[in-house]
Short mmCIF file of C-alpha atoms (C1' of nucleotides) in Angstrom, two decimals:
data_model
loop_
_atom_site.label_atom_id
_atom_site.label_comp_id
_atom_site.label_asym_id
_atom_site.label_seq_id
_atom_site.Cartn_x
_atom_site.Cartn_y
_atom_site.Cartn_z
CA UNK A 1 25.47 14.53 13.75
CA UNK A 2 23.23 13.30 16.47
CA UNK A 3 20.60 10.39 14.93
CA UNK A 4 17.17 12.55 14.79
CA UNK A 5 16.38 10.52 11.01
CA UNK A 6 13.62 9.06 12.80
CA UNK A 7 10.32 10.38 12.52
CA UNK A 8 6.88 9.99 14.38
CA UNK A 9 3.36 8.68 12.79
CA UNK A 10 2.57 12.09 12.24
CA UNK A 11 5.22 13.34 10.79
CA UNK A 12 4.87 10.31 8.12
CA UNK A 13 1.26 11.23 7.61
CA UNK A 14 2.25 14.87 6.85
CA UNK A 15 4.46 13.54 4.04
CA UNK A 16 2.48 11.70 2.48
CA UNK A 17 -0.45 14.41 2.57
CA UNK A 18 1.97 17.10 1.30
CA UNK A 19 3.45 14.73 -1.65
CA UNK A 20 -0.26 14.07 -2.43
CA UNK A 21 -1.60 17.77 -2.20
CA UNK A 22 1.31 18.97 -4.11
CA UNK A 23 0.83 16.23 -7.18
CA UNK A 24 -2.81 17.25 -6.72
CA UNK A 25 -3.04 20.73 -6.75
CA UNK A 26 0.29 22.16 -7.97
CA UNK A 27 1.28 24.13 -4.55
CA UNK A 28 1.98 23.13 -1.26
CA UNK A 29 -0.60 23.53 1.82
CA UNK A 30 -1.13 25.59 4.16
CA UNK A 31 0.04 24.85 7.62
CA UNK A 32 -3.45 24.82 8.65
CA UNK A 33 -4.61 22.78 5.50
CA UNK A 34 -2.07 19.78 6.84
CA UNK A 35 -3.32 20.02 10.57
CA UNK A 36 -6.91 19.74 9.09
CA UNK A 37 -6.19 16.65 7.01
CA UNK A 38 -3.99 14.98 9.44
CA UNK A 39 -5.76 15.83 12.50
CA UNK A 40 -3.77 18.17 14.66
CA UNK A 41 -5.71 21.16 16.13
CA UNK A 42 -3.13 23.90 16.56
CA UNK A 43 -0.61 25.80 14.16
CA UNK A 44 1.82 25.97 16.45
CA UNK A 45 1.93 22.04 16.18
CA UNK A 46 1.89 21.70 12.85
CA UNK A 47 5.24 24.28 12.68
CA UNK A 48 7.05 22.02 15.68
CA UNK A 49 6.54 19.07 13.05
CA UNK A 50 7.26 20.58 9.95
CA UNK A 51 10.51 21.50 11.53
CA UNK A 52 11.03 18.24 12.77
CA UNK A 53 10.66 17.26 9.45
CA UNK A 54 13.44 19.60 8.46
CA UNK A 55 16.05 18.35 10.68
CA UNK A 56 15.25 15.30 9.68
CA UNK A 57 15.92 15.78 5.85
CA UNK A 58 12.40 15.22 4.70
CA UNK A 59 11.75 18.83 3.96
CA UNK A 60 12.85 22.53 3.39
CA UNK A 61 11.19 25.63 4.31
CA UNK A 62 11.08 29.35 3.02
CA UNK A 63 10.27 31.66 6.46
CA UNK A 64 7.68 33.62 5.90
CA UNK A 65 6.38 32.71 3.11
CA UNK A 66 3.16 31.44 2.34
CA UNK A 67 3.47 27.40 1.67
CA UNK A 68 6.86 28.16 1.59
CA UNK A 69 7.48 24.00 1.88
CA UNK A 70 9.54 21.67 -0.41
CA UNK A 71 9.54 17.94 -0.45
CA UNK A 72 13.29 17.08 -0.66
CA UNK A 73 12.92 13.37 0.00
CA UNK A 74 10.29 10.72 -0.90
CA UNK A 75 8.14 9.32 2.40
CA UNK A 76 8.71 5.66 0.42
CA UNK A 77 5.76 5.26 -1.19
CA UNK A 78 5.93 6.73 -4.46
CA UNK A 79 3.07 7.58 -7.05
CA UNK A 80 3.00 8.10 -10.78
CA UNK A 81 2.78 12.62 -10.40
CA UNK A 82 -0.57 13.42 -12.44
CA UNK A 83 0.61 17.11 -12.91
CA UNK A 84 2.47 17.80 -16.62
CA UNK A 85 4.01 20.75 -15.33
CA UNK A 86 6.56 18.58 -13.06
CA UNK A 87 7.03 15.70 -15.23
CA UNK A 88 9.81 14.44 -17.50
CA UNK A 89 10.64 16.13 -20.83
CA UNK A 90 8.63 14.92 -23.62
CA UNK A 91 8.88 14.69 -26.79
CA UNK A 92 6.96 14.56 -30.17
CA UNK A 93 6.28 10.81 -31.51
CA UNK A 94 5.94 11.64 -35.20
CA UNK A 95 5.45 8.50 -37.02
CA UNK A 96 7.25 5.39 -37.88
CA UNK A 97 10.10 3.98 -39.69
CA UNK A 98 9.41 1.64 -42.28
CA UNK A 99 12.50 0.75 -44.26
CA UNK A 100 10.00 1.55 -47.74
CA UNK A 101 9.24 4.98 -46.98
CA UNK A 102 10.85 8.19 -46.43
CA UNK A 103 10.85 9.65 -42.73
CA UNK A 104 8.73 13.08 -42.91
CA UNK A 105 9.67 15.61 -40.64
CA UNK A 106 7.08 18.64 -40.23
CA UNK A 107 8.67 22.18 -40.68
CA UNK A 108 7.20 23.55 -38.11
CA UNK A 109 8.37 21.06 -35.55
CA UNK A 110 8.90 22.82 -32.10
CA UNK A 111 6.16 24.69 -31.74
CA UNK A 112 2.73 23.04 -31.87
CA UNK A 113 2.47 19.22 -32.13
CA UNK A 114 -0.35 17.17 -30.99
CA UNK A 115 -1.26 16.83 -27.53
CA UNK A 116 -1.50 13.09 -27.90
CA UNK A 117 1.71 12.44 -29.33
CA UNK A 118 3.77 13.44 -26.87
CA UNK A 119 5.58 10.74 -25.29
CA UNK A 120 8.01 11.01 -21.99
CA UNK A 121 11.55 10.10 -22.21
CA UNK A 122 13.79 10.25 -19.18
CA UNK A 123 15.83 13.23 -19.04
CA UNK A 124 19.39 10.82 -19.06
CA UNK A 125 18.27 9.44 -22.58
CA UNK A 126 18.95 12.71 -23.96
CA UNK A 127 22.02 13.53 -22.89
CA UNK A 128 21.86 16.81 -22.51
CA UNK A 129 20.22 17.87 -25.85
CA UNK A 130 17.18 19.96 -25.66
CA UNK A 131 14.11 17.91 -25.75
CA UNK A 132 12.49 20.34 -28.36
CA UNK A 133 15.12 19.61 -31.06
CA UNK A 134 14.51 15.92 -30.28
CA UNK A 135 11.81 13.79 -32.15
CA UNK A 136 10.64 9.99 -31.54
CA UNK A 137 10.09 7.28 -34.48
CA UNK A 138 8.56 3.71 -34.12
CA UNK A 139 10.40 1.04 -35.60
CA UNK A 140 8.18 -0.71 -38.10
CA UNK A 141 8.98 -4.38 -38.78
CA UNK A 142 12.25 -5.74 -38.52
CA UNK A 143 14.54 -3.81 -41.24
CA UNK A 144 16.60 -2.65 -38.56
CA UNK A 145 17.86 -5.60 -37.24
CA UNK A 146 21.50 -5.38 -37.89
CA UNK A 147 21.52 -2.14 -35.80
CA UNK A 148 20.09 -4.03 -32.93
CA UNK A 149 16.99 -2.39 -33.14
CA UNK A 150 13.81 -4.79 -33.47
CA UNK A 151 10.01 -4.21 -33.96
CA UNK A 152 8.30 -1.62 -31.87
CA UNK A 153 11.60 0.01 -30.82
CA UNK A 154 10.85 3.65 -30.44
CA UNK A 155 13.86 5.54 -31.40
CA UNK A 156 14.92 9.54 -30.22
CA UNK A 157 16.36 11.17 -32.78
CA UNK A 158 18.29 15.06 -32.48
CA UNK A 159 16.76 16.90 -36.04
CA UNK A 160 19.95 17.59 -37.41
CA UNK A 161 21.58 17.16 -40.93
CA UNK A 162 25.19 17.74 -40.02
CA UNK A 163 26.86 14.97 -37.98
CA UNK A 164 30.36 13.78 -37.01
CA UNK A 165 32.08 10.34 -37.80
CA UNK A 166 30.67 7.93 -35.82
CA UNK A 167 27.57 9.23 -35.06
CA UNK A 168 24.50 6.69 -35.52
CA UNK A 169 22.02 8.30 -38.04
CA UNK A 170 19.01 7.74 -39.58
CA UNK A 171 19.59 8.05 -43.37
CA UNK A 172 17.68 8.32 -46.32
CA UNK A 173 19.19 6.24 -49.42
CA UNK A 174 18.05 7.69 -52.68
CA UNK A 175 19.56 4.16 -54.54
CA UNK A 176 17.49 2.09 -52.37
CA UNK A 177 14.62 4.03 -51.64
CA UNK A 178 14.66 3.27 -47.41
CA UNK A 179 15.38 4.93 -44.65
CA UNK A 180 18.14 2.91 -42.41
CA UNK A 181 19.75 3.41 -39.06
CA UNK A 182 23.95 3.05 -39.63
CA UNK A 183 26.91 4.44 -38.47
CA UNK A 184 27.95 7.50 -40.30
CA UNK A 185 31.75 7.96 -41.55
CA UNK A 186 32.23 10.47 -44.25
CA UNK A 187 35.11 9.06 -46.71
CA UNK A 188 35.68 11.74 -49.69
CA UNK A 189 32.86 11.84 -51.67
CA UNK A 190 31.24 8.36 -50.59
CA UNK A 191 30.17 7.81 -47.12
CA UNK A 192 30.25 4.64 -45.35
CA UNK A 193 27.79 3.36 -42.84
CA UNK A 194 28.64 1.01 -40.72
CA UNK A 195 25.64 -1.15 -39.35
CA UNK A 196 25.47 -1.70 -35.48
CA UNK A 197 25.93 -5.66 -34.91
CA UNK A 198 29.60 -5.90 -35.24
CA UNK A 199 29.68 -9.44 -37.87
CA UNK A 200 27.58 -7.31 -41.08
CA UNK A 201 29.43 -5.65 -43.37
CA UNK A 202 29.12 -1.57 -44.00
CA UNK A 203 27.44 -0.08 -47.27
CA UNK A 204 28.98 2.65 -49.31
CA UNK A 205 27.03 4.95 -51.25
CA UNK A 206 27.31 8.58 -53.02
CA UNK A 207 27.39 11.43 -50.57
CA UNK A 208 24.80 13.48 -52.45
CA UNK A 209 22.45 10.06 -52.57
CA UNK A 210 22.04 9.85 -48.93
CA UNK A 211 20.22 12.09 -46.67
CA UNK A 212 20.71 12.28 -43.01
CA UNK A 213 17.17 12.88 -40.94
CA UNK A 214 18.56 12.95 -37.47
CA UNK A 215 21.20 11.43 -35.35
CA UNK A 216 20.03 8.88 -32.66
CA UNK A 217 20.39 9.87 -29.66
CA UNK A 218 18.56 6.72 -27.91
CA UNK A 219 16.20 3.66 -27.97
CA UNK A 220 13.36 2.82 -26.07
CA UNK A 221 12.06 -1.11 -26.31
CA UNK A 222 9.22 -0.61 -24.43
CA UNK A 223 7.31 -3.76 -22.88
CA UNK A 224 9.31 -6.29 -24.15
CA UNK B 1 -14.93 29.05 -29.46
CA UNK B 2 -13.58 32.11 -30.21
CA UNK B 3 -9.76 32.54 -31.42
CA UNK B 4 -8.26 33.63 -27.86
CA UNK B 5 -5.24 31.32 -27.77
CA UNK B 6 -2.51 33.93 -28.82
CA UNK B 7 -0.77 35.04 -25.50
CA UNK B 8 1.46 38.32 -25.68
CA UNK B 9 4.85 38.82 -24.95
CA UNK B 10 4.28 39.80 -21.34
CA UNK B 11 2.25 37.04 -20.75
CA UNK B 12 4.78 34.62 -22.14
CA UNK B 13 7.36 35.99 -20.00
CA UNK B 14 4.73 35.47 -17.16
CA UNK B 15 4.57 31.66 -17.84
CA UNK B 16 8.24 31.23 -18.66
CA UNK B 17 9.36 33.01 -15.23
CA UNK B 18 6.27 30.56 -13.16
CA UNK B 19 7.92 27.68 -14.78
CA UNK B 20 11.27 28.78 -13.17
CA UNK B 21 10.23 29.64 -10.31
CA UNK B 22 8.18 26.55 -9.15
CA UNK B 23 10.84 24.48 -10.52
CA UNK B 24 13.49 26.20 -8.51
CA UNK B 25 11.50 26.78 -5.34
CA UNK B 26 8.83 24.02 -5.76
CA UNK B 27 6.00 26.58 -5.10
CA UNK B 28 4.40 29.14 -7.19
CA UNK B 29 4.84 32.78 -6.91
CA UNK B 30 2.82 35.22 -5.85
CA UNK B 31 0.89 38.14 -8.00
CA UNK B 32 3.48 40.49 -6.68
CA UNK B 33 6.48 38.26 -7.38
CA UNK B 34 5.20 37.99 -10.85
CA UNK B 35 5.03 41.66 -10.96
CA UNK B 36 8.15 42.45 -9.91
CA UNK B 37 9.90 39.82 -12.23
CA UNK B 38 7.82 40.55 -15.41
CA UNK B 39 8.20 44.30 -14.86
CA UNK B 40 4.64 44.73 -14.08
CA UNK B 41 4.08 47.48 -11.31
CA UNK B 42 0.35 46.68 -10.54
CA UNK B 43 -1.23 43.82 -8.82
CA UNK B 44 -4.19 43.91 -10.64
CA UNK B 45 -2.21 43.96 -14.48
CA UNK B 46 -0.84 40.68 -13.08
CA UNK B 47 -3.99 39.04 -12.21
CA UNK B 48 -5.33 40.70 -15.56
CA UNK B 49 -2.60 38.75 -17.23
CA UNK B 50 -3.28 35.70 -14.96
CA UNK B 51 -6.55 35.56 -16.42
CA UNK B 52 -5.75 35.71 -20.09
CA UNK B 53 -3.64 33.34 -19.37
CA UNK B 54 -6.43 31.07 -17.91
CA UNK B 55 -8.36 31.38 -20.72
CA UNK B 56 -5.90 30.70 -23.22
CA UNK B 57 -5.56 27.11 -21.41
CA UNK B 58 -2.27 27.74 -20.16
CA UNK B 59 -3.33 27.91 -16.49
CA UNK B 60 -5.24 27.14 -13.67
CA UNK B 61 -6.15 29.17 -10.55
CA UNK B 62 -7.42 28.53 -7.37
CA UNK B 63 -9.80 31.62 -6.11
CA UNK B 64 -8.43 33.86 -3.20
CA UNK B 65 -5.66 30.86 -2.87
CA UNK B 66 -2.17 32.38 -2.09
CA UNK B 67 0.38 31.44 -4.63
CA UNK B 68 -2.97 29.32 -5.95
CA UNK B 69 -1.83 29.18 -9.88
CA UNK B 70 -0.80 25.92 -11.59
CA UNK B 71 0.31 25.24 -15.08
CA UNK B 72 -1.27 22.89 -17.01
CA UNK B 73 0.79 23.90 -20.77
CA UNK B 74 4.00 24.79 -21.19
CA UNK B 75 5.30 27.44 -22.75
CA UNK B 76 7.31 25.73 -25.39
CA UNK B 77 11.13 26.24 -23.97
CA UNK B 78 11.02 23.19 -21.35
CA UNK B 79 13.40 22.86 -19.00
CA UNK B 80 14.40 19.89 -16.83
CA UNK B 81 13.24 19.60 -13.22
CA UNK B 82 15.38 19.41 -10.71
CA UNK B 83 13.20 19.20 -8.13
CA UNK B 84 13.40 15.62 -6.58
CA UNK B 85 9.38 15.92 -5.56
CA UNK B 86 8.42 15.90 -9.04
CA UNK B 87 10.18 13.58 -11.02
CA UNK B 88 9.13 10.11 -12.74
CA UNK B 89 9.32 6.95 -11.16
CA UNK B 90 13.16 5.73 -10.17
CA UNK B 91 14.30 2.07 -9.89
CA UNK B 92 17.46 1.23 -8.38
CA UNK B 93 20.60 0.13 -10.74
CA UNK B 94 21.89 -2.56 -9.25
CA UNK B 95 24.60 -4.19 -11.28
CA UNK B 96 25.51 -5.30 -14.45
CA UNK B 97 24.85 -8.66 -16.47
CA UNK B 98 27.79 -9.85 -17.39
CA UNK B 99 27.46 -13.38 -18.99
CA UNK B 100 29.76 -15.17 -16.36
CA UNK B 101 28.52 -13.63 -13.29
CA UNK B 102 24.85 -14.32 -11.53
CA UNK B 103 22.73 -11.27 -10.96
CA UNK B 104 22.86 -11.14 -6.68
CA UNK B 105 19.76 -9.13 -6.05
CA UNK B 106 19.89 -7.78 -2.58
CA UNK B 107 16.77 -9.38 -0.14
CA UNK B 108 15.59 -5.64 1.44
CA UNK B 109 15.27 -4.50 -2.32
CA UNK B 110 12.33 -2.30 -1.79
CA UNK B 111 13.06 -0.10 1.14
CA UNK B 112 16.30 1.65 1.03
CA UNK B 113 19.06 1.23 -1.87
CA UNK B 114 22.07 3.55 -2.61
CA UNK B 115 20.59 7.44 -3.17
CA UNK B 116 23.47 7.12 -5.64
CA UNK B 117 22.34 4.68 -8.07
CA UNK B 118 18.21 5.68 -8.69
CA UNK B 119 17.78 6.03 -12.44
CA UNK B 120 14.77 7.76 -14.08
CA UNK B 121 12.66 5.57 -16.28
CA UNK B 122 9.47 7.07 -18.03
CA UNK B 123 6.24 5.67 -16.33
CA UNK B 124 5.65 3.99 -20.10
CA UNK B 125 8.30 1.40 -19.87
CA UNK B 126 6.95 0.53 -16.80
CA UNK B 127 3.88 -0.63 -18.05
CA UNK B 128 1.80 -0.04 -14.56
CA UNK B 129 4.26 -2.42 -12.70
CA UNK B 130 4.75 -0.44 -9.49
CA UNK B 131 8.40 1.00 -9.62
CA UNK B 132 9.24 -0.45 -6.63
CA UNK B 133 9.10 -4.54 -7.81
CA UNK B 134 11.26 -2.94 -10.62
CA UNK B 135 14.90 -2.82 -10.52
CA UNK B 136 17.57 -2.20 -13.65
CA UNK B 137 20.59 -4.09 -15.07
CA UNK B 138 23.37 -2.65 -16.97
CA UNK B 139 24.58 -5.17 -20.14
CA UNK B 140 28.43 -5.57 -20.04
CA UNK B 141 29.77 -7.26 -22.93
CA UNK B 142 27.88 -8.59 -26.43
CA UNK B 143 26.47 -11.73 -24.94
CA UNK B 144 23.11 -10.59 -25.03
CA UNK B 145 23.56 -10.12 -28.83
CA UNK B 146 21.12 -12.80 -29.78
CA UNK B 147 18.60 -10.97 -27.69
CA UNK B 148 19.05 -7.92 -29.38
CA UNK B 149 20.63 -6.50 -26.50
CA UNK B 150 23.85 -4.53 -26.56
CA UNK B 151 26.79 -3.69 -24.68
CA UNK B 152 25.59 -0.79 -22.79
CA UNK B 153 21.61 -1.54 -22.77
CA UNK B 154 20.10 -1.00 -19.26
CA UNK B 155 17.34 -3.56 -18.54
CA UNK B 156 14.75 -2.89 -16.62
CA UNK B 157 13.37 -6.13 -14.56
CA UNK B 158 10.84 -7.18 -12.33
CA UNK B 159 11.55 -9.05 -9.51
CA UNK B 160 9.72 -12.47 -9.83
CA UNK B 161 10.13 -16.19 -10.14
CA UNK B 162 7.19 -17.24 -11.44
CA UNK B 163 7.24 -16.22 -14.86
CA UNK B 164 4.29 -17.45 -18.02
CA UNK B 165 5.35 -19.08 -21.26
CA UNK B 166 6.75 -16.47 -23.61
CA UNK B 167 8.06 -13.99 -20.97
CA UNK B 168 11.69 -12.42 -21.45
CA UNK B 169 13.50 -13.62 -18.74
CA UNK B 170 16.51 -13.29 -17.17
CA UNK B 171 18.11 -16.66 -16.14
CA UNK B 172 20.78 -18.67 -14.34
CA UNK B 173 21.98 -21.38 -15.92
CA UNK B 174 24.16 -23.92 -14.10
CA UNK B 175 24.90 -25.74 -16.47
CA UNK B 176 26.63 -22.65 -18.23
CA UNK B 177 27.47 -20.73 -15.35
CA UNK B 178 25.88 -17.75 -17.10
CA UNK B 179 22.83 -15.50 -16.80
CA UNK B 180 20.78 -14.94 -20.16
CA UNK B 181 17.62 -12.94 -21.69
CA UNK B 182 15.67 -15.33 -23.17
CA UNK B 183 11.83 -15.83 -23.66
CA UNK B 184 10.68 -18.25 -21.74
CA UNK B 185 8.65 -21.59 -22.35
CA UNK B 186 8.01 -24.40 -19.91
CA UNK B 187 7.84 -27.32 -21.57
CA UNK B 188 7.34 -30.61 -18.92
CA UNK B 189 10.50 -31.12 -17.28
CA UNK B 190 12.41 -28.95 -19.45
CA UNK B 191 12.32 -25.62 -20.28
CA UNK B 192 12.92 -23.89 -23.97
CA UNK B 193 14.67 -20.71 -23.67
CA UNK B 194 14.09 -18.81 -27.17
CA UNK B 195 16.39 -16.26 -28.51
CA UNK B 196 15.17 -13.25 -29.33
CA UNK B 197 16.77 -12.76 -32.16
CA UNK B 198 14.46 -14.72 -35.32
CA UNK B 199 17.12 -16.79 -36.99
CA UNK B 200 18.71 -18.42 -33.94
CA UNK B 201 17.52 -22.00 -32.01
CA UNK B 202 16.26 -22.06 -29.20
CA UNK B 203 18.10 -23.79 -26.07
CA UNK B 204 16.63 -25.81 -23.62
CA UNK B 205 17.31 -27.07 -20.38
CA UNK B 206 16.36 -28.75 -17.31
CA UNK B 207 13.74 -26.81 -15.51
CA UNK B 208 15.78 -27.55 -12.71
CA UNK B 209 18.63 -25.98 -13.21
CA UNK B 210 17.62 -22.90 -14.31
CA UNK B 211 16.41 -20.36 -11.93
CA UNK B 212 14.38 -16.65 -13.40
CA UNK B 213 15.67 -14.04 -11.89
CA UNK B 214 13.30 -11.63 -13.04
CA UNK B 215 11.06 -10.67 -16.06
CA UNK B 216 12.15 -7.97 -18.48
CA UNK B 217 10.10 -5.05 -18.76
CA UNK B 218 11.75 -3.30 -21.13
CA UNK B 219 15.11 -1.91 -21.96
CA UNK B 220 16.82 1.53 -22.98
CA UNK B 221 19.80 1.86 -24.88
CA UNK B 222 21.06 6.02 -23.70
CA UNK B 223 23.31 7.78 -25.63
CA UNK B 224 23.96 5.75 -28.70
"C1'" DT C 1 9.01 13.91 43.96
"C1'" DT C 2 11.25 16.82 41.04
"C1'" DT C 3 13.20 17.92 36.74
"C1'" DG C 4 13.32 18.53 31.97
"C1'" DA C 5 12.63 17.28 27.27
"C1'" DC C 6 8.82 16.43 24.20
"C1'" DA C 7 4.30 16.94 22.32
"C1'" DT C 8 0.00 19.53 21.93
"C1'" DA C 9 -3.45 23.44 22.32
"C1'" DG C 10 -5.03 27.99 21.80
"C1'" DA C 11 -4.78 32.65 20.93
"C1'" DA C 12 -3.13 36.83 19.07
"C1'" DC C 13 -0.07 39.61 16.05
"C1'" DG C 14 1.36 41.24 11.76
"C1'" DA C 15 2.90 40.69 7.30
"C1'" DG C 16 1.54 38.33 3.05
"C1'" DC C 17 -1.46 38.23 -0.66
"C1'" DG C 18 -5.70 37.91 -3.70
"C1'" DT C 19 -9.48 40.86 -4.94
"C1'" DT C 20 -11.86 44.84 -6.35
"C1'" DC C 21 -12.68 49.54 -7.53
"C1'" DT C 22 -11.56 53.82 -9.69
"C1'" DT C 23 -8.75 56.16 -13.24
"C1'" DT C 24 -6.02 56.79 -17.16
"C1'" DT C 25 -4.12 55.83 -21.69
"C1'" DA C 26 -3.87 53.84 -26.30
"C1'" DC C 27 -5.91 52.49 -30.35
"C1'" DA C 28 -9.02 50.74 -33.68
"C1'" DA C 29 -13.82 50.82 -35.33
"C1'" DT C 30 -17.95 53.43 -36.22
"C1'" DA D 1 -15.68 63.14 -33.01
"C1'" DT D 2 -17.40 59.19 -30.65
"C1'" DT D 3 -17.59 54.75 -28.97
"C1'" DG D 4 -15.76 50.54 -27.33
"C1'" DT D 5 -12.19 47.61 -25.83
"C1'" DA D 6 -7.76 46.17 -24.27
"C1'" DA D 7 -4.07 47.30 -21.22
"C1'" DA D 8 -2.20 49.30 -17.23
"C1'" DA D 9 -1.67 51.86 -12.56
"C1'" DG D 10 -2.64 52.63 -7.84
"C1'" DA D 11 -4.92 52.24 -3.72
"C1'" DA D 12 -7.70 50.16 -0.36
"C1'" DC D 13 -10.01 46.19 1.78
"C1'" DG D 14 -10.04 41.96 4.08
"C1'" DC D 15 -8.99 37.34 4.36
"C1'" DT D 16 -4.83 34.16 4.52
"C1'" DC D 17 -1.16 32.33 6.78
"C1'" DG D 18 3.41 32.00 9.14
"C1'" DT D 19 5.12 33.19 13.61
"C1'" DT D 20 5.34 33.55 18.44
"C1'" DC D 21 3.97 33.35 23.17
"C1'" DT D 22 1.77 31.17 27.01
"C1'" DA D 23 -0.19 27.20 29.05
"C1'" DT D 24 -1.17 22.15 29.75
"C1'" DG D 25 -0.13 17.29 29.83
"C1'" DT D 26 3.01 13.22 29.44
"C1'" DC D 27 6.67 10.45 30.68
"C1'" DA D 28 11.12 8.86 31.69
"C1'" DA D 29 15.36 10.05 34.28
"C1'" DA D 30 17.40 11.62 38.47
#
DNA sequence: TTTGACATAGAACGAGCGTTCTTTTACAAT
DNA sequence: ATTGTAAAAGAACGCTCGTTCTATGTCAAA
């Protein structure tokens, strides 16, 4: 492999048009939208660099087809992309936990949820579970402290009622009237959760007196 | 407004296939290619389902623009992108923080790190810092306890010295031989390091021997 | 000076592709 | 029965856009 990773002015300029076009606009230029905006008169031209920028990693092309061009690698300088249709998964931020009150989960959830509450979540926090069984609480004060989670955590959380051993949950305790975060371990007709931070001691109550909301999946401390 | 925000079933199959598509190919199809995937045998049904589909907000179109359609909605089954272009801001992992070990942060950070170890963060927990001051930390071990940080937690930092009173830090300490997360608070020649966790004391230390390796923006605890 | 790779221009070809127009069908409302 | 509207088909028009070919200029190596 002979060292062609080096590319002109030009060909840096084209870049950084395309990755700002394609945020822009949704679809790639033109060949003869690029020459316009970076100044190169001919087609032809424009081609013998977009190929250049082939070889040289930057891009890939679809002959023949109309802006047929795909950014495969960042020019360097990165921006936030402005378009929803590219960006991360999101998912629906549906209120808060506050260890007084009972976490309510709309029925409906998956379909239509409010534009504003959406918040992004990078794909690797979800490990693999599809974003629109996952929901998003705010940690509310600092109840949750012995599963490491503080104030203003925002925790993801898979809708689900039926989890393994293990598996950190958010439960509802009838006895105490709170929602906590705990490890879940089934154990006959009690079920033990285990907080997080390894020095506090587990709780044990009645199978039928505790009802799981979601497992965690992940937490977000944003801004610390 | 009038109630025009129910889409049929061939127009859902219209947006679910674009979604593909430009994922997949980075572009958007063309009427035709819509056509032919939708099972639509006329140019003209497509662009009569293109429309619809503009006025029910789910799309936007660019007049006599080849492949000049963008979504601006999804359809409800998201997917994740794998197109590179697209994606939210990446920071490079660099290491881990394990209490016995300084952080060695690499002087070219900035311009070219491993391909390899890029993780996604959402824009949020960025908090406008530009992505590429950032860089992430990977907590090994249960020092960090007291900071409510666990084994596992990455921590995302940003590369400064100068740091103000109250900032979580991460910081060399000769004396210990460690690196901690602690807020920070210069006090004269000495310098309080305050756990994050309520009930413990603070430590403090000579401002001279202790050297910030970076602020923490925020951290993210995957796959609990 | 000659050679040859590289970069650029310009023009022309032809397929790609959005648009529009005319018809036809289905179905509910009048 | 008539009217009106939504949905669909097919064809034709004309601009869009990638491709290709020829020509010109530059510059370093031979």
């Amino acid at each position: 492999m002979r060292e062609r990773n080096k590319i002109s002015e030009k060909q840096r300029n084209i870049l950084r048009f395309m990755e700002g076009f394609i945020d822009q606009k949704g679809y790639p230029p033109t060949i003869r939208q690029i020459g316009e905006a970076v100044g190169i008169d001919s087609t032809s031209v424009v081609n013998y660099n977009l190929n250049k920028l082939v070889q040289a990693g930057y891009l890939e092309r679809t002959g023949r087809t109309s802006r047929g061009i795909r950014l495969v690698k960042s020019s360097g300088s990165r921006r936030l992309s402005v378009n929803p249709a590219y960006n991360t998964p999101r998912v629906p931020l549906i209120g808060q936990i506050v260890a007084s009150a009972p976490v309510s989960i709309p029925d409906d959830m998956g379909h239509h949820f409010d534009e504003e509450s959406l918040i992004e979540v990078p794909a690797s926090m979800l490990n693999g579970v599809d974003p629109s069984e996952v929901f998003a609480l705010k940690v509310k004060g600092d109840s949750m402290i012995d599963a490491m989670i503080s104030d203003g955590d925002i925790v993801l959380l898979r809708r689900q009622d039926a989890v393994k051993d293990g598996d950190m949950v958010a439960v509802w305790l009838d006895e105490r009237g709170e929602t906590t975060l705990k490890h879940f371990f089934a154990e006959g007709q009690r079920v033990r959760l285990q907080p997080a931070h390894p020095t506090m001691s587990p709780i044990y109550v009645d199978a039928a007196h505790c009802h799981v909301q979601g497992r965690v999946l992940s937490v977000l401390r944003p801004s610390v």
